[in-house]
Amino acid sequence: MASLELTSIAKKYGAVEVMRGLNLSVEDGAFCALLGPSGCGKSTLLRMIAGLEAVTDGTIKIGATDVTYEEPSRRGVAMVFQNYALYPHLSVRQNIGFSLSLAGAPKAEQTAKTDKVAKLLQLEPLMERRPAALSGGQRQRVAIGRALVRDPKVFLFDEPLSNLDALLRVQMRLELAKLHQDLKTTMIYVTHDQVEAMTLADQIVVLDKGVVQQVGSPLDLYNAPANRFVAGFIGSPAMNFLPVQAQGGQLVLPGGLQIAGGGAPVEIGIRPEHVRVVPAGQGVLQGTTRVVEQLGNTSFVYLDMPSGTFVVEVAPDATPSPGQNVGLDLDLSHLHRFAADGTRLTD
């Protein structure tokens, strides 16, 4: 196990700068998720940690060792890829122990380590099968086992669940969470799926265009986003945003209604669960129900408003009908205020 320290990391492809001055500290034994939209630089960053991409500038330390220019095989990391990358002609046992065989480890050591990993990942009944005879979840467990048998200081996961169906994704999330609890090894996990990041990681790094927007625990990012990007990216459905004007200690909402609020925000944000539907003509906002998503334990109501689409979470037995006019009350204790540059304003 080891900590990870990235200092002033920069990456250029020719004249195109995709990452500049990135700093990140990951504690020994942490589960850190790199989260962001496609093209934000998260996979590039992971590949630089692994040594598969060269850094343009900056330093990478694993534990106390500077590995910035070290060969991938000498960094003490193991990487699990999105597409499993198993050898189709080898059995599960041979796939898991391949790196040990390549390194010339004694047969007894290969067998002992492979069996230990297979037991941990519940692969024992499958050891003589080939990848073609495995399900997607089983193949991913074999890929994890192949990384695990190397006893790495840091695990690197590059969207490992994206090829699985919805049910398998949930099952594999649970298995990864249990694996981390058992091993307590530092894990860096790349994903664009915020549910994976929120449920697995104790530290989330939100990236956009190669720049770290915020680092924190899942609840920190959800309840206290640093800026509008994080506020809009974290949460499903996303946070609602409304333009406002500040006048004499009041915030003027679309339609002219006023609520108390200091500072000089140009937008306010509020999450769907912090809005209450009231009869038309009441509340601080008015809208028309357009679409209703009924999920059994809760419902999401999408409303047409002058400022755009607005989403409210309601109880299943209190769901308005499509086309119905309603009013909205806002829980002001959960209101977020954003400046013109997107920064979240705090009192």
Short mmCIF file of C-alpha atoms in Angstrom, two decimals, residues 39 108 152:
data_model
loop_
_atom_site.label_atom_id
_atom_site.label_comp_id
_atom_site.label_asym_id
_atom_site.label_seq_id
_atom_site.Cartn_x
_atom_site.Cartn_y
_atom_site.Cartn_z
CA GLY A 39 -12.94 14.44 -22.53
CA ALA A 108 4.46 -23.30 -5.88
CA PRO A 152 0.38 -3.73 -6.13
#
